[in-house]
Amino acid sequence: MTPRLSASAPLDQFSEVSVEPRQRTALSFEVIPPRNDADASTTAELLKVLQGYNPDYIAVTSSQRSGWLEGTAAFIEQISRTTSMRPLAHLACTAGTREELIGWIDALVDAGVRGLLALRGDLPEGGMPAHYLQHADELVRLIRHREAGQAARFAAGSLAVGVACYPNGHAESANLDEDFDVLLAKQRLGADFAITQLFFDAEDYARFAQRARLAGVRIPLIPGIMPMTSVARLERMAKLSGLQVPPRVRAALAAASTPDEEHEIGMELTAELTRSVLRSGADGLHIYTHNNPHITQDLLNRIGVHP
Ligand code: FAD
């Protein structure tokens, strides 16, 4: 039987991945709420494929393009109704006022969500409205405050609260020390885990994780892996994240003579990145699926993880 990556599968069973014995590594997926009917027609297949891997949770993004939490909540409802995967909702300060966020926290909890990723969101043009929460640490505090007010509902556990972290530093931060200070503050306020922004070099993740530990960060720092399928896509995603595509990666992809070859080189680079990150002892693997089940399957296949 082929071992799979999940909370219950020891990583040392993997042929291509060697880490300390008995370590457990989480597997999670990030999905985007469908934005139109064409998107919606493919979600059933997406969810079926992802469910096959029995992930520890499935994270649903929220953004203006999907009607903020309207789209997130509707997709979570579909996930809960049609699969047995545990949904986690992204919640961003940019989604509304403090009162509106409270309404969303309560609505998502009512819908069965037991995990939230607390984010600031990308700044709107003109900056964050003055009467909104300004940073994600305030949202972590607000979520824990709402939770404390209804502790009995969580008698069998508590809300899992995640935050974002940045192996190459957040574009607005003065330096990495600021990022560690912010991460420590979020940990103090009740964050349980952090998921990284995309990155291109396993060493960047390993160095970041090591420095974070030295600074006193104890929560899991789960690497977010984005399949690198083409230079054009990488440039787009890197720009959105305030990152530069490393010359090494750009040159490797540019050497391809056809789009298929470029895809193949990119997927192999992603697989190698993933293997290296797991070898460095990462606490989990979070795949940015961009709602593409075939690319997600391909990546997992390449690292020896099967449904
Ligand atoms: P913050 O923690 O507020 O940090 C932003 C900047 O402010 C940093 O420079 C930080 O150092 C600084 N800072 C933080 N706290 C303080 C403080 N108290 N005082 C002064 N400065 C401070 N965006 C969406 O809109 N929807 C999503 O679904 C979404 N999902 C994401 C998932 C992941 C895994 C990641 C990594 C990012 C995601 N984002 C999403 C993008 C995210 O919203 C942006 O990266 C945003 O620019 C910063 O979010 P944050 O939560 O890190 O913000």
mmCIF file with all atom_site columns, N, CA and C and ligand atoms in Angstrom, residues 30 61-62 90 92 117-122 135-137 164-166 170 172-173 178-179 182 186 195-197 288, ligand 1:
data_model
loop_
_atom_site.group_PDB
_atom_site.id
_atom_site.type_symbol
_atom_site.label_atom_id
_atom_site.label_alt_id
_atom_site.label_comp_id
_atom_site.label_asym_id
_atom_site.label_entity_id
_atom_site.label_seq_id
_atom_site.pdbx_PDB_ins_code
_atom_site.Cartn_x
_atom_site.Cartn_y
_atom_site.Cartn_z
_atom_site.occupancy
_atom_site.B_iso_or_equiv
_atom_site.pdbx_formal_charge
_atom_site.auth_seq_id
_atom_site.auth_comp_id
_atom_site.auth_asym_id
_atom_site.auth_atom_id
_atom_site.pdbx_PDB_model_num
ATOM   1   N N   . GLU A 1 30  ? -5.385  24.853 -0.257 1.00 0.00 ? 30  GLU A N   1
ATOM   2   C CA  . GLU A 1 30  ? -6.078  26.141 -0.315 1.00 0.00 ? 30  GLU A CA  1
ATOM   3   C C   . GLU A 1 30  ? -6.904  26.189 -1.592 1.00 0.00 ? 30  GLU A C   1
ATOM   4   N N   . THR A 1 61  ? -10.203 30.756 0.599  1.00 0.00 ? 61  THR A N   1
ATOM   5   C CA  . THR A 1 61  ? -9.796  32.166 0.609  1.00 0.00 ? 61  THR A CA  1
ATOM   6   C C   . THR A 1 61  ? -11.024 33.079 0.621  1.00 0.00 ? 61  THR A C   1
ATOM   7   N N   . SER A 1 62  ? -10.777 34.358 0.913  1.00 0.00 ? 62  SER A N   1
ATOM   8   C CA  . SER A 1 62  ? -11.854 35.344 0.783  1.00 0.00 ? 62  SER A CA  1
ATOM   9   C C   . SER A 1 62  ? -11.271 36.589 0.132  1.00 0.00 ? 62  SER A C   1
ATOM   10  N N   . HIS A 1 90  ? -10.630 31.803 5.471  1.00 0.00 ? 90  HIS A N   1
ATOM   11  C CA  . HIS A 1 90  ? -9.769  32.987 5.535  1.00 0.00 ? 90  HIS A CA  1
ATOM   12  C C   . HIS A 1 90  ? -10.659 34.182 5.863  1.00 0.00 ? 90  HIS A C   1
ATOM   13  N N   . ALA A 1 92  ? -10.328 38.426 6.433  1.00 0.00 ? 92  ALA A N   1
ATOM   14  C CA  . ALA A 1 92  ? -9.386  39.558 6.334  1.00 0.00 ? 92  ALA A CA  1
ATOM   15  C C   . ALA A 1 92  ? -10.005 40.831 6.915  1.00 0.00 ? 92  ALA A C   1
ATOM   16  N N   . LEU A 1 117 ? -8.276  31.657 9.337  1.00 0.00 ? 117 LEU A N   1
ATOM   17  C CA  . LEU A 1 117 ? -6.964  32.245 9.066  1.00 0.00 ? 117 LEU A CA  1
ATOM   18  C C   . LEU A 1 117 ? -7.154  33.754 9.141  1.00 0.00 ? 117 LEU A C   1
ATOM   19  N N   . ALA A 1 118 ? -6.549  34.367 10.151 1.00 0.00 ? 118 ALA A N   1
ATOM   20  C CA  . ALA A 1 118 ? -6.750  35.802 10.396 1.00 0.00 ? 118 ALA A CA  1
ATOM   21  C C   . ALA A 1 118 ? -5.718  36.612 9.620  1.00 0.00 ? 118 ALA A C   1
ATOM   22  N N   . LEU A 1 119 ? -6.217  37.429 8.695  1.00 0.00 ? 119 LEU A N   1
ATOM   23  C CA  . LEU A 1 119 ? -5.331  38.188 7.796  1.00 0.00 ? 119 LEU A CA  1
ATOM   24  C C   . LEU A 1 119 ? -5.715  39.659 7.803  1.00 0.00 ? 119 LEU A C   1
ATOM   25  N N   . ARG A 1 120 ? -4.795  40.480 7.371  1.00 0.00 ? 120 ARG A N   1
ATOM   26  C CA  . ARG A 1 120 ? -5.175  41.879 7.167  1.00 0.00 ? 120 ARG A CA  1
ATOM   27  C C   . ARG A 1 120 ? -5.860  42.050 5.817  1.00 0.00 ? 120 ARG A C   1
ATOM   28  N N   . GLY A 1 121 ? -5.381  41.311 4.802  1.00 0.00 ? 121 GLY A N   1
ATOM   29  C CA  . GLY A 1 121 ? -5.859  41.518 3.435  1.00 0.00 ? 121 GLY A CA  1
ATOM   30  C C   . GLY A 1 121 ? -4.951  42.506 2.729  1.00 0.00 ? 121 GLY A C   1
ATOM   31  N N   . ASP A 1 122 ? -5.007  42.473 1.407  1.00 0.00 ? 122 ASP A N   1
ATOM   32  C CA  . ASP A 1 122 ? -4.215  43.435 0.630  1.00 0.00 ? 122 ASP A CA  1
ATOM   33  C C   . ASP A 1 122 ? -4.852  44.809 0.778  1.00 0.00 ? 122 ASP A C   1
ATOM   34  N N   . HIS A 1 135 ? -4.651  45.812 11.466 1.00 0.00 ? 135 HIS A N   1
ATOM   35  C CA  . HIS A 1 135 ? -3.694  44.712 11.284 1.00 0.00 ? 135 HIS A CA  1
ATOM   36  C C   . HIS A 1 135 ? -4.279  43.390 11.777 1.00 0.00 ? 135 HIS A C   1
ATOM   37  N N   . ALA A 1 136 ? -3.662  42.301 11.265 1.00 0.00 ? 136 ALA A N   1
ATOM   38  C CA  . ALA A 1 136 ? -4.185  40.967 11.560 1.00 0.00 ? 136 ALA A CA  1
ATOM   39  C C   . ALA A 1 136 ? -4.096  40.622 13.054 1.00 0.00 ? 136 ALA A C   1
ATOM   40  N N   . ASP A 1 137 ? -3.133  41.206 13.785 1.00 0.00 ? 137 ASP A N   1
ATOM   41  C CA  . ASP A 1 137 ? -3.050  40.881 15.219 1.00 0.00 ? 137 ASP A CA  1
ATOM   42  C C   . ASP A 1 137 ? -4.337  41.290 15.942 1.00 0.00 ? 137 ASP A C   1
ATOM   43  N N   . ALA A 1 164 ? -0.737  34.549 8.695  1.00 0.00 ? 164 ALA A N   1
ATOM   44  C CA  . ALA A 1 164 ? 0.199   34.458 7.566  1.00 0.00 ? 164 ALA A CA  1
ATOM   45  C C   . ALA A 1 164 ? 1.620   34.734 8.045  1.00 0.00 ? 164 ALA A C   1
ATOM   46  N N   . CYS A 1 165 ? 2.605   34.142 7.359  1.00 0.00 ? 165 CYS A N   1
ATOM   47  C CA  . CYS A 1 165 ? 4.000   34.513 7.628  1.00 0.00 ? 165 CYS A CA  1
ATOM   48  C C   . CYS A 1 165 ? 4.776   34.495 6.309  1.00 0.00 ? 165 CYS A C   1
ATOM   49  N N   . TYR A 1 166 ? 5.958   35.097 6.331  1.00 0.00 ? 166 TYR A N   1
ATOM   50  C CA  . TYR A 1 166 ? 6.629   35.469 5.079  1.00 0.00 ? 166 TYR A CA  1
ATOM   51  C C   . TYR A 1 166 ? 8.112   35.099 5.100  1.00 0.00 ? 166 TYR A C   1
ATOM   52  N N   . HIS A 1 170 ? 7.661   40.402 4.653  1.00 0.00 ? 170 HIS A N   1
ATOM   53  C CA  . HIS A 1 170 ? 6.503   41.070 4.063  1.00 0.00 ? 170 HIS A CA  1
ATOM   54  C C   . HIS A 1 170 ? 6.987   42.337 3.365  1.00 0.00 ? 170 HIS A C   1
ATOM   55  N N   . GLU A 1 172 ? 5.902   45.209 3.063  1.00 0.00 ? 172 GLU A N   1
ATOM   56  C CA  . GLU A 1 172 ? 5.787   46.491 3.782  1.00 0.00 ? 172 GLU A CA  1
ATOM   57  C C   . GLU A 1 172 ? 6.671   46.553 5.023  1.00 0.00 ? 172 GLU A C   1
ATOM   58  N N   . SER A 1 173 ? 7.278   45.428 5.404  1.00 0.00 ? 173 SER A N   1
ATOM   59  C CA  . SER A 1 173 ? 8.065   45.423 6.646  1.00 0.00 ? 173 SER A CA  1
ATOM   60  C C   . SER A 1 173 ? 9.438   46.053 6.426  1.00 0.00 ? 173 SER A C   1
ATOM   61  N N   . GLU A 1 178 ? 11.087  42.835 12.060 1.00 0.00 ? 178 GLU A N   1
ATOM   62  C CA  . GLU A 1 178 ? 9.705   43.311 12.235 1.00 0.00 ? 178 GLU A CA  1
ATOM   63  C C   . GLU A 1 178 ? 8.730   42.146 12.043 1.00 0.00 ? 178 GLU A C   1
ATOM   64  N N   . ASP A 1 179 ? 8.995   41.317 11.037 1.00 0.00 ? 179 ASP A N   1
ATOM   65  C CA  . ASP A 1 179 ? 8.108   40.171 10.790 1.00 0.00 ? 179 ASP A CA  1
ATOM   66  C C   . ASP A 1 179 ? 8.098   39.210 11.986 1.00 0.00 ? 179 ASP A C   1
ATOM   67  N N   . VAL A 1 182 ? 6.062   40.725 14.805 1.00 0.00 ? 182 VAL A N   1
ATOM   68  C CA  . VAL A 1 182 ? 4.625   40.630 14.522 1.00 0.00 ? 182 VAL A CA  1
ATOM   69  C C   . VAL A 1 182 ? 4.135   39.193 14.740 1.00 0.00 ? 182 VAL A C   1
ATOM   70  N N   . LYS A 1 186 ? 1.329   37.862 17.407 1.00 0.00 ? 186 LYS A N   1
ATOM   71  C CA  . LYS A 1 186 ? 0.162   37.060 17.030 1.00 0.00 ? 186 LYS A CA  1
ATOM   72  C C   . LYS A 1 186 ? 0.126   35.758 17.842 1.00 0.00 ? 186 LYS A C   1
ATOM   73  N N   . ILE A 1 195 ? 0.763   29.968 8.189  1.00 0.00 ? 195 ILE A N   1
ATOM   74  C CA  . ILE A 1 195 ? 1.001   29.415 6.850  1.00 0.00 ? 195 ILE A CA  1
ATOM   75  C C   . ILE A 1 195 ? 1.840   30.429 6.084  1.00 0.00 ? 195 ILE A C   1
ATOM   76  N N   . THR A 1 196 ? 2.855   29.942 5.380  1.00 0.00 ? 196 THR A N   1
ATOM   77  C CA  . THR A 1 196 ? 3.745   30.881 4.693  1.00 0.00 ? 196 THR A CA  1
ATOM   78  C C   . THR A 1 196 ? 3.167   31.333 3.356  1.00 0.00 ? 196 THR A C   1
ATOM   79  N N   . GLN A 1 197 ? 3.580   32.517 2.988  1.00 0.00 ? 197 GLN A N   1
ATOM   80  C CA  . GLN A 1 197 ? 3.383   32.972 1.623  1.00 0.00 ? 197 GLN A CA  1
ATOM   81  C C   . GLN A 1 197 ? 4.260   32.103 0.712  1.00 0.00 ? 197 GLN A C   1
ATOM   82  N N   . TYR A 1 288 ? -1.196  25.511 -2.521 1.00 0.00 ? 288 TYR A N   1
ATOM   83  C CA  . TYR A 1 288 ? -2.067  26.485 -3.185 1.00 0.00 ? 288 TYR A CA  1
ATOM   84  C C   . TYR A 1 288 ? -2.565  25.824 -4.460 1.00 0.00 ? 288 TYR A C   1
HETATM 85  P P1  . FAD B 2 .   ? -0.374  42.109 8.975  1.00 0.00 ? 1   FAD B P1  1
HETATM 86  O O1  . FAD B 2 .   ? -0.026  41.111 10.013 1.00 0.00 ? 1   FAD B O1  1
HETATM 87  O O2  . FAD B 2 .   ? -1.278  43.208 9.379  1.00 0.00 ? 1   FAD B O2  1
HETATM 88  O O3  . FAD B 2 .   ? 1.017   42.671 8.391  1.00 0.00 ? 1   FAD B O3  1
HETATM 89  C C1  . FAD B 2 .   ? 1.066   43.595 7.317  1.00 0.00 ? 1   FAD B C1  1
HETATM 90  C C2  . FAD B 2 .   ? 2.249   44.555 7.539  1.00 0.00 ? 1   FAD B C2  1
HETATM 91  O O4  . FAD B 2 .   ? 1.992   45.345 8.705  1.00 0.00 ? 1   FAD B O4  1
HETATM 92  C C3  . FAD B 2 .   ? 3.583   43.865 7.790  1.00 0.00 ? 1   FAD B C3  1
HETATM 93  O O5  . FAD B 2 .   ? 4.601   44.662 7.279  1.00 0.00 ? 1   FAD B O5  1
HETATM 94  C C4  . FAD B 2 .   ? 3.655   43.809 9.315  1.00 0.00 ? 1   FAD B C4  1
HETATM 95  O O6  . FAD B 2 .   ? 4.995   43.769 9.763  1.00 0.00 ? 1   FAD B O6  1
HETATM 96  C C5  . FAD B 2 .   ? 2.984   45.110 9.711  1.00 0.00 ? 1   FAD B C5  1
HETATM 97  N N1  . FAD B 2 .   ? 2.259   45.004 10.988 1.00 0.00 ? 1   FAD B N1  1
HETATM 98  C C6  . FAD B 2 .   ? 1.565   43.939 11.455 1.00 0.00 ? 1   FAD B C6  1
HETATM 99  N N2  . FAD B 2 .   ? 0.980   44.228 12.638 1.00 0.00 ? 1   FAD B N2  1
HETATM 100 C C7  . FAD B 2 .   ? 1.312   45.495 12.928 1.00 0.00 ? 1   FAD B C7  1
HETATM 101 C C8  . FAD B 2 .   ? 0.996   46.367 14.005 1.00 0.00 ? 1   FAD B C8  1
HETATM 102 N N3  . FAD B 2 .   ? 0.223   45.967 15.021 1.00 0.00 ? 1   FAD B N3  1
HETATM 103 N N4  . FAD B 2 .   ? 1.484   47.627 13.982 1.00 0.00 ? 1   FAD B N4  1
HETATM 104 C C9  . FAD B 2 .   ? 2.255   48.055 12.948 1.00 0.00 ? 1   FAD B C9  1
HETATM 105 N N5  . FAD B 2 .   ? 2.602   47.260 11.899 1.00 0.00 ? 1   FAD B N5  1
HETATM 106 C C10 . FAD B 2 .   ? 2.128   45.999 11.884 1.00 0.00 ? 1   FAD B C10 1
HETATM 107 N N6  . FAD B 2 .   ? -5.470  38.166 1.440  1.00 0.00 ? 1   FAD B N6  1
HETATM 108 C C11 . FAD B 2 .   ? -6.816  38.234 1.243  1.00 0.00 ? 1   FAD B C11 1
HETATM 109 O O7  . FAD B 2 .   ? -7.357  39.328 1.026  1.00 0.00 ? 1   FAD B O7  1
HETATM 110 N N7  . FAD B 2 .   ? -7.594  37.104 1.290  1.00 0.00 ? 1   FAD B N7  1
HETATM 111 C C12 . FAD B 2 .   ? -7.084  35.871 1.546  1.00 0.00 ? 1   FAD B C12 1
HETATM 112 O O8  . FAD B 2 .   ? -7.804  34.870 1.566  1.00 0.00 ? 1   FAD B O8  1
HETATM 113 C C13 . FAD B 2 .   ? -5.664  35.767 1.761  1.00 0.00 ? 1   FAD B C13 1
HETATM 114 N N8  . FAD B 2 .   ? -5.094  34.582 2.070  1.00 0.00 ? 1   FAD B N8  1
HETATM 115 C C14 . FAD B 2 .   ? -3.749  34.528 2.364  1.00 0.00 ? 1   FAD B C14 1
HETATM 116 C C15 . FAD B 2 .   ? -3.181  33.305 2.773  1.00 0.00 ? 1   FAD B C15 1
HETATM 117 C C16 . FAD B 2 .   ? -1.822  33.224 3.088  1.00 0.00 ? 1   FAD B C16 1
HETATM 118 C C17 . FAD B 2 .   ? -1.245  31.901 3.535  1.00 0.00 ? 1   FAD B C17 1
HETATM 119 C C18 . FAD B 2 .   ? -0.996  34.384 2.994  1.00 0.00 ? 1   FAD B C18 1
HETATM 120 C C19 . FAD B 2 .   ? 0.461   34.308 3.311  1.00 0.00 ? 1   FAD B C19 1
HETATM 121 C C20 . FAD B 2 .   ? -1.549  35.601 2.599  1.00 0.00 ? 1   FAD B C20 1
HETATM 122 C C21 . FAD B 2 .   ? -2.920  35.689 2.281  1.00 0.00 ? 1   FAD B C21 1
HETATM 123 N N9  . FAD B 2 .   ? -3.510  36.897 1.914  1.00 0.00 ? 1   FAD B N9  1
HETATM 124 C C22 . FAD B 2 .   ? -4.886  36.966 1.694  1.00 0.00 ? 1   FAD B C22 1
HETATM 125 C C23 . FAD B 2 .   ? -2.683  38.085 1.685  1.00 0.00 ? 1   FAD B C23 1
HETATM 126 C C24 . FAD B 2 .   ? -2.481  38.945 2.936  1.00 0.00 ? 1   FAD B C24 1
HETATM 127 O O9  . FAD B 2 .   ? -3.714  39.532 3.283  1.00 0.00 ? 1   FAD B O9  1
HETATM 128 C C25 . FAD B 2 .   ? -1.416  39.984 2.583  1.00 0.00 ? 1   FAD B C25 1
HETATM 129 O O10 . FAD B 2 .   ? -0.160  39.360 2.542  1.00 0.00 ? 1   FAD B O10 1
HETATM 130 C C26 . FAD B 2 .   ? -1.386  41.243 3.425  1.00 0.00 ? 1   FAD B C26 1
HETATM 131 O O11 . FAD B 2 .   ? -0.539  42.184 2.746  1.00 0.00 ? 1   FAD B O11 1
HETATM 132 C C27 . FAD B 2 .   ? -0.812  41.097 4.834  1.00 0.00 ? 1   FAD B C27 1
HETATM 133 O O12 . FAD B 2 .   ? -1.558  40.279 5.606  1.00 0.00 ? 1   FAD B O12 1
HETATM 134 P P2  . FAD B 2 .   ? -1.100  39.942 7.136  1.00 0.00 ? 1   FAD B P2  1
HETATM 135 O O13 . FAD B 2 .   ? -2.200  39.187 7.745  1.00 0.00 ? 1   FAD B O13 1
HETATM 136 O O14 . FAD B 2 .   ? 0.256   39.363 7.155  1.00 0.00 ? 1   FAD B O14 1
HETATM 137 O O15 . FAD B 2 .   ? -1.052  41.448 7.705  1.00 0.00 ? 1   FAD B O15 1
#
